[in-house]
XYZ file of C-alpha atoms in Angstrom:
407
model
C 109.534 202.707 96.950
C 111.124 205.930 95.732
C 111.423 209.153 97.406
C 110.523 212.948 94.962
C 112.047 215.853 97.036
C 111.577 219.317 96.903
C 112.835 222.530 98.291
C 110.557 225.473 98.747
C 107.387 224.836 96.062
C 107.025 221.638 94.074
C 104.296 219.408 93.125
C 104.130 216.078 91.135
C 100.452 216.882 89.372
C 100.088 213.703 87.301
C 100.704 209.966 87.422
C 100.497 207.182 84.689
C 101.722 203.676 83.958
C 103.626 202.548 81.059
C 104.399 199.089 79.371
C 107.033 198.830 81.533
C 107.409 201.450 84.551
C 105.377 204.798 84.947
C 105.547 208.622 84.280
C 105.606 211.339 87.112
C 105.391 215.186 85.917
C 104.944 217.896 87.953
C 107.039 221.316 88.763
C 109.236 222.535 91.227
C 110.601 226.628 92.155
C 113.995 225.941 93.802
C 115.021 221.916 93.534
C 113.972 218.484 92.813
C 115.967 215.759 94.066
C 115.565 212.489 92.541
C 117.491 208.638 92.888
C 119.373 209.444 89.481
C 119.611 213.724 89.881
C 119.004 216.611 91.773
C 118.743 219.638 89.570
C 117.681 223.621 90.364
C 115.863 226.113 89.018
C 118.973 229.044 88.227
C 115.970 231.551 88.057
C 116.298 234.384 90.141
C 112.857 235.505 89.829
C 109.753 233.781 90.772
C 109.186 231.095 88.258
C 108.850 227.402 88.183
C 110.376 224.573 86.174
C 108.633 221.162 84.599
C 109.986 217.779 85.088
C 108.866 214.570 83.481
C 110.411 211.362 85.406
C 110.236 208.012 84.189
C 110.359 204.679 86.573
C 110.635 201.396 85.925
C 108.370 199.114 87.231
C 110.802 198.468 90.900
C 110.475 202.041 90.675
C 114.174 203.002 89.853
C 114.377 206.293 88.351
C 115.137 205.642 84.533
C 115.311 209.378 82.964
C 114.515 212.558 83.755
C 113.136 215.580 80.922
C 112.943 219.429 82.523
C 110.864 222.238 80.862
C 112.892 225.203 82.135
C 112.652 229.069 82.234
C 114.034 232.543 83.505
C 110.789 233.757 84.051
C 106.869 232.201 84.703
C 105.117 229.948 85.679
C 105.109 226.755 84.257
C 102.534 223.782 84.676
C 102.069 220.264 83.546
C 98.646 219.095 84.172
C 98.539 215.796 82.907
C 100.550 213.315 81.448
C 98.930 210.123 78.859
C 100.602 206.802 77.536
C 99.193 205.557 73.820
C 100.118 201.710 75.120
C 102.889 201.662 72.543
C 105.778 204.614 72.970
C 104.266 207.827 72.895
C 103.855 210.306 75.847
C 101.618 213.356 75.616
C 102.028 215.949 78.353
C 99.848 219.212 78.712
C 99.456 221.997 80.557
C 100.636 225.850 80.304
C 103.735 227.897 80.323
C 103.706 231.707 80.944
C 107.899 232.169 79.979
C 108.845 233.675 77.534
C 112.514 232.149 76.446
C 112.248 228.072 77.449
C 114.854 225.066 77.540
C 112.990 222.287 76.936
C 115.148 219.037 77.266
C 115.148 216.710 74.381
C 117.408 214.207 75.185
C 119.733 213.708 78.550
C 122.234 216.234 76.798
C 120.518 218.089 74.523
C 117.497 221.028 74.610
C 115.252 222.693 72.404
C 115.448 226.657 72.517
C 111.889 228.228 72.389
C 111.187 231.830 72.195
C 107.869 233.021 72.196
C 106.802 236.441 71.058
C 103.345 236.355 71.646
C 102.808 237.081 75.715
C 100.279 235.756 78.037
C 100.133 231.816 79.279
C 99.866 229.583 76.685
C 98.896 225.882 76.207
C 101.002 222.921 75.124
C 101.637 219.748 74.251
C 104.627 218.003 73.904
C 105.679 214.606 72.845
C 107.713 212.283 74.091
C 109.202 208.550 73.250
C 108.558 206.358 76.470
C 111.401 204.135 75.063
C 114.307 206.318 74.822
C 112.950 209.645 76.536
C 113.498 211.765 73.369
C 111.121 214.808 72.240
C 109.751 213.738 69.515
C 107.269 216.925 69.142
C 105.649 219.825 70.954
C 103.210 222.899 70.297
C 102.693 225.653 72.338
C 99.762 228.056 71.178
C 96.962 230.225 72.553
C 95.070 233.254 72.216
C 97.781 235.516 74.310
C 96.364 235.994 76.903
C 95.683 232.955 79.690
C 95.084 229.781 78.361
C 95.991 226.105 79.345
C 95.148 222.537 78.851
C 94.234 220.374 81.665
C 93.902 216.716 79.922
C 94.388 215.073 76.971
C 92.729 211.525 75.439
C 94.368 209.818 73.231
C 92.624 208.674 69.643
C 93.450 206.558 67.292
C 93.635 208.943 64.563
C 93.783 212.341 67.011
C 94.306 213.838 70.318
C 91.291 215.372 72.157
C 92.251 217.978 74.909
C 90.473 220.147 77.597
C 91.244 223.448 79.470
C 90.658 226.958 78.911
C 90.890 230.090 76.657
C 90.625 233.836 77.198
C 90.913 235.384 73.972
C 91.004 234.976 70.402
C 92.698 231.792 69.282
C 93.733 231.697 65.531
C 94.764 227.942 63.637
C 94.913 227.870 59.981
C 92.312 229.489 58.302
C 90.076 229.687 61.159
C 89.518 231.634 64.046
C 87.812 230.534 67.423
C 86.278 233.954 68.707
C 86.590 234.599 72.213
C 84.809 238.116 73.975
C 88.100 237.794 76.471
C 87.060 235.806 79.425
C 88.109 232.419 80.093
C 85.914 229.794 78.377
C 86.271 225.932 78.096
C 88.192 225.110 75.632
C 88.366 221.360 73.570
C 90.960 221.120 71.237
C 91.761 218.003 68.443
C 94.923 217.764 67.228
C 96.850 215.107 64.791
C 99.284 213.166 66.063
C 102.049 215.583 64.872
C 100.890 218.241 66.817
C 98.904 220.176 64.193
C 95.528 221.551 65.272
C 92.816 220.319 63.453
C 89.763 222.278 65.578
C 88.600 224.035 68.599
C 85.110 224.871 70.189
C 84.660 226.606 73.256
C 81.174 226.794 75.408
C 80.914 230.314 75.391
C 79.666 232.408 78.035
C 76.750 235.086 78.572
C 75.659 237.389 79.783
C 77.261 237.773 82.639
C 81.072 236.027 82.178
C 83.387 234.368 84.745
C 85.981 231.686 84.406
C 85.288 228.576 83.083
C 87.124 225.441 82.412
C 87.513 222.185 81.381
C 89.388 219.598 83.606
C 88.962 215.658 82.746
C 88.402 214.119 79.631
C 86.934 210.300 79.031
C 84.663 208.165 77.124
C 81.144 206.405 77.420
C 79.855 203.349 76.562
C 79.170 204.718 73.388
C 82.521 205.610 72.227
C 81.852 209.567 73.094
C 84.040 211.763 74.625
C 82.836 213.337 78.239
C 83.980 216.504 79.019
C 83.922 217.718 83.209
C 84.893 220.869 84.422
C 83.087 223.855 86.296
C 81.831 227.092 85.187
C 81.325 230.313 87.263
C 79.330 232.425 84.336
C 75.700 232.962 84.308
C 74.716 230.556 81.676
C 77.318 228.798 79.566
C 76.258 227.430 75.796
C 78.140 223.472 75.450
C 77.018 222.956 71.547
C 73.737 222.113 71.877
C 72.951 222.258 75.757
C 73.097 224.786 77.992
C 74.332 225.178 81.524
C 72.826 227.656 83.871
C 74.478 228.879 86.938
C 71.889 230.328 89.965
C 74.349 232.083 91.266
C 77.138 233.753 89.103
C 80.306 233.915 91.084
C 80.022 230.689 92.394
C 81.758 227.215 91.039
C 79.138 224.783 89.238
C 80.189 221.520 87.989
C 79.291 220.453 84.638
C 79.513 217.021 82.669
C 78.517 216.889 78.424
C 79.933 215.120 75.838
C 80.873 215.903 72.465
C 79.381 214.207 69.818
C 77.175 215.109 66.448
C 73.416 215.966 66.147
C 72.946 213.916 63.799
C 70.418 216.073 61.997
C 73.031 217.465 58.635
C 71.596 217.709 55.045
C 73.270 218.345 52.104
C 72.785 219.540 48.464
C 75.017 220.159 45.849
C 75.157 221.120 42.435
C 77.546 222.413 39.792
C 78.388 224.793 36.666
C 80.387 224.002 33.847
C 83.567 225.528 32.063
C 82.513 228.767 30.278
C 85.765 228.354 28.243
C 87.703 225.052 27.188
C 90.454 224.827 29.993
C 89.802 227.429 31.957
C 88.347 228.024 35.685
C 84.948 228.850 35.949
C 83.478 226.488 36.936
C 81.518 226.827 40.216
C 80.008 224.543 42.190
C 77.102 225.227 44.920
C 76.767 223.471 48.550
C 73.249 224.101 50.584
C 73.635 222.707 53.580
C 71.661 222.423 56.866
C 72.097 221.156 60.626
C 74.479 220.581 62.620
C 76.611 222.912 65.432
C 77.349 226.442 63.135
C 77.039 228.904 65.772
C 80.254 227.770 67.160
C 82.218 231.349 66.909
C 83.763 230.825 64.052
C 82.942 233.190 61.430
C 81.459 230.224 59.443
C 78.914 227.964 59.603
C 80.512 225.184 57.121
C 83.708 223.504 56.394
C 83.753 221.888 52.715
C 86.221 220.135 51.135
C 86.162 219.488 47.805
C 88.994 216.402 46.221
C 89.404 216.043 42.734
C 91.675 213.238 42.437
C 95.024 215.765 42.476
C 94.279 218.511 44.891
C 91.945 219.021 48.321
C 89.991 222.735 48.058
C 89.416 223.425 51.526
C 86.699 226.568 51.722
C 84.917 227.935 54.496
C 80.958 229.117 53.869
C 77.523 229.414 54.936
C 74.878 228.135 53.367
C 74.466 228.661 51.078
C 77.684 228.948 49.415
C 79.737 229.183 46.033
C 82.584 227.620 45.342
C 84.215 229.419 42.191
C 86.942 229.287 40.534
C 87.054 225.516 39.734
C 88.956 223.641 36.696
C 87.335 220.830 35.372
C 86.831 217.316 37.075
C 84.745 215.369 39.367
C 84.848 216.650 42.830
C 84.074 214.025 46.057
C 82.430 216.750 48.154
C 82.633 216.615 52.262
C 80.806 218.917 54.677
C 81.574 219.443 58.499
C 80.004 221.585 60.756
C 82.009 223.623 62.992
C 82.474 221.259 65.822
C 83.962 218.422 62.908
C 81.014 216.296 62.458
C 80.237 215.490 59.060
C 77.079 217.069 57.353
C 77.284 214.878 54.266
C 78.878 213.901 51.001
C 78.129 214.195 47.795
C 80.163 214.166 44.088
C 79.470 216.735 41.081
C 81.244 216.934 37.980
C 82.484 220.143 36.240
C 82.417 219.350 32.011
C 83.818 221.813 29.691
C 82.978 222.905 26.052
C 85.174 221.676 23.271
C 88.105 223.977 22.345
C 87.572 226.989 20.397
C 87.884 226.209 16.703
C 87.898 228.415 13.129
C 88.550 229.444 9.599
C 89.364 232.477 8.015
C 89.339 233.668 4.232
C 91.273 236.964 4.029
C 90.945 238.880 0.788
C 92.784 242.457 -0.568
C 92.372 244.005 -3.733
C 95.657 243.731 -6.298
C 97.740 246.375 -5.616
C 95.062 248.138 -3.195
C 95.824 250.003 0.050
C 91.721 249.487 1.079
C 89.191 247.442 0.323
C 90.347 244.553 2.087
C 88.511 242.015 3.849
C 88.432 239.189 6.641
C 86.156 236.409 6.934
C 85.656 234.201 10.016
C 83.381 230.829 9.545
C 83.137 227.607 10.842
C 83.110 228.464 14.419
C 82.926 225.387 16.837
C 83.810 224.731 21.024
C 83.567 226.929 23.290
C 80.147 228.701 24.471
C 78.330 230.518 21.852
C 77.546 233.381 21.559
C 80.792 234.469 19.722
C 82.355 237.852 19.808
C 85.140 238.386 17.051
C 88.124 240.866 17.061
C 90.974 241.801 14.075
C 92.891 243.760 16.541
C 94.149 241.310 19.088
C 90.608 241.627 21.433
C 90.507 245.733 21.547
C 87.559 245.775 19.873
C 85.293 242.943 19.320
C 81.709 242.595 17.091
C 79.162 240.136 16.481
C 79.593 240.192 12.510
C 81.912 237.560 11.306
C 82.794 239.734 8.547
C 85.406 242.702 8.723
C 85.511 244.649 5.170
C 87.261 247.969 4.492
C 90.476 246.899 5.774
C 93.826 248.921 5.426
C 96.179 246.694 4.155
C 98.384 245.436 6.782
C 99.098 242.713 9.844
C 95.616 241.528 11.603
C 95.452 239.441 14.831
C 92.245 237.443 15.257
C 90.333 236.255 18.314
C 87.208 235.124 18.665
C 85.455 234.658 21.836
């Protein structure tokens, strides 16, 4: 056996096994005293420290990872194992200014400007101990993450939000009360997508606490909501009386029901970027708080255009190729796929004839003919594009420099 001790508050929150011992985190206020340490929080203000303690399977204390602060609260809620080396924990921090312990004698120095509890997630290698990554984000204002699965290709977590929470281009509205809150990331630590299951009309706290999977490979979701009525995707919870705690259970997965329609412009001009192309789509979760009701992508071979639209929606601004086109709604499932290609005209080709009278200052003339490429119809200009015509034929001309275009 081995013995955790605490002075005043501490609490291990979350267990797991490993390939060859287990994981304990939890947090402490004053001390934790362990078979290989016995370390203190030097706060002098209520706040509490994270610890991350790994065993080996006669349960001898192997290393030991803190999360320390000044100031806050901070919480791990659960800790995961991928089978192989790599340790997710989550949960929230309210500090400000954080150690966070990368190796036995060395820390990361975090300093967040943005107030309120945030979630994270940090990373850790089960074989050596070391931080290998972490993210700490939120809405600023009180948010946390109570579990995390672990996915192949991604990392599916669970908790809460109370505000606005912003990740690249997108932006997961929140009316400021806490919602649940599922978040994907990569496996770096980059987040890919959130939905919430907002609240109305009357709003409470609401949260998601345990994550897992069904016999058909989708992830269940089980928390409790307080609100009146709370909107999961496509299903919707209803709470008889507001105020009190009602449990909920849904899963996230795809309606199945996505059309899509595509089609394209060309190139007005050879080499330029005009062309457009067009997506109509339909189905799908796209009243997820977003802004948007689509997410295209459009992959030419040399460069992903990411662009967010509802249907339905230009895409301008395009060079020519063949696109691979790829729709999701706003809770990631895919719509559809399609391909369009964007041709352009040949390039813009003439001949001139210039002719001037011997030893005339007027009377000149410029011819244009043989006009090919490009789209017709054809504008033509002697003075560099300030002025252009329709007549191929300038006459009366001062003697001097011209500069063609034609258009």
């Amino acid at each position: 056996h081995n013995t955790i001790g605490f002075k005043d508050v501490g609490l291990p929150t979350s267990i797991t096994s490993t390939t060859d011992g287990y994981l304990v985190s939890g947090y402490f206020r004053d001390s934790l005293f362990l078979d290989i340490d016995s370390v203190f929080n030097q706060s002098t203000t209520p706040s509490s420290d994270i610890y991350l303690y790994k065993l080996d399977k006669d349960l001898n204390g192997q290393w030991l990872r803190r999360t320390t602060s000044m100031f806050g609260e901070n919480v791990p809620y659960s800790v995961r194992f991928d089978g192989v080396d790599d340790i997710y924990m989550v949960g929230k921090t309210e500090a400000l200014d954080l150690m966070i312990d990368s190796t036995d004698t060395e820390s990361v120095h975090i300093i967040r400007t943005s107030g309120g509890a945030e979630y994270f997630i940090f990373n850790y290698l089960n074989s050596t101990g070391e931080l290998d990554w972490y993210t700490i984000d939120g809405s600023n204002r009180a948010d946390g993450l109570w579990d995390l699965k672990i996915l192949p290709d991604r990392l599916i977590s669970t908790g809460y939000v109370s505000g606005d929470l912003y990740f690249g281009n997108d932006t997961l509205a929140n009316p400021v009360s806490k919602e649940i809150l599922v978040t994907e990331h990569d496996l770096n630590g980059n987040l890919l997508y959130a939905r919430d299951a907002f609240s109305e009309p009357t709003r409470n706290s609401d949260q998601g606490y345990r994550l897992g999977i069904n016999q058909a490979n989708e992830i269940v979701i089980a928390g409790v909501y307080r609100s009146e009525i709370i909107n999961f995707e496509d299903t919707q919870f209803s709470n008889i009386s507001p105020g009190s705690s009602d449990i909920f259970l849904a899963t996230l997965g795809c309606l199945g029901d996505g059309s899509l329609s595509t089609s394209s412009s060309n190139l007005m001009c050879y080499n330029d970027y005009s062309g457009e192309i067009t997506v109509t789509a339909s189905g799908g979760f796209t009243t997820l708080h977003y802004g948007h009701e689509y997410d295209v992508f459009l992959d030419n071979g040399d460069t992903v255009i990411n662009r967010k639209i509802s249907s339905p929606g230009i895409i301008s601004g395009l060079p020519v190729g063949t696109y691979d086109i790829t729709v999701y709604d706003n809770a990631n499932c895919m719509i559809g796929s399609s391909s369009e290609t964007i041709d352009q005209p040949d390039s813009l080709q003439y001949t001139y004839e210039v002719a001037q009278p011997c030893g005339a200052e007027t009377g000149g003339s410029i011819i244009i003919s043989n006009v090919t490429g490009g789209t017709a119809p054809y504008r033509y200009s002697v003075n560099c594009g300030t002025d252009f015509q329709t007549d191929t034929a300038f006459i009366d001309l001062l003697a001097g420099s011209y500069c063609i275009v034609v258009e």
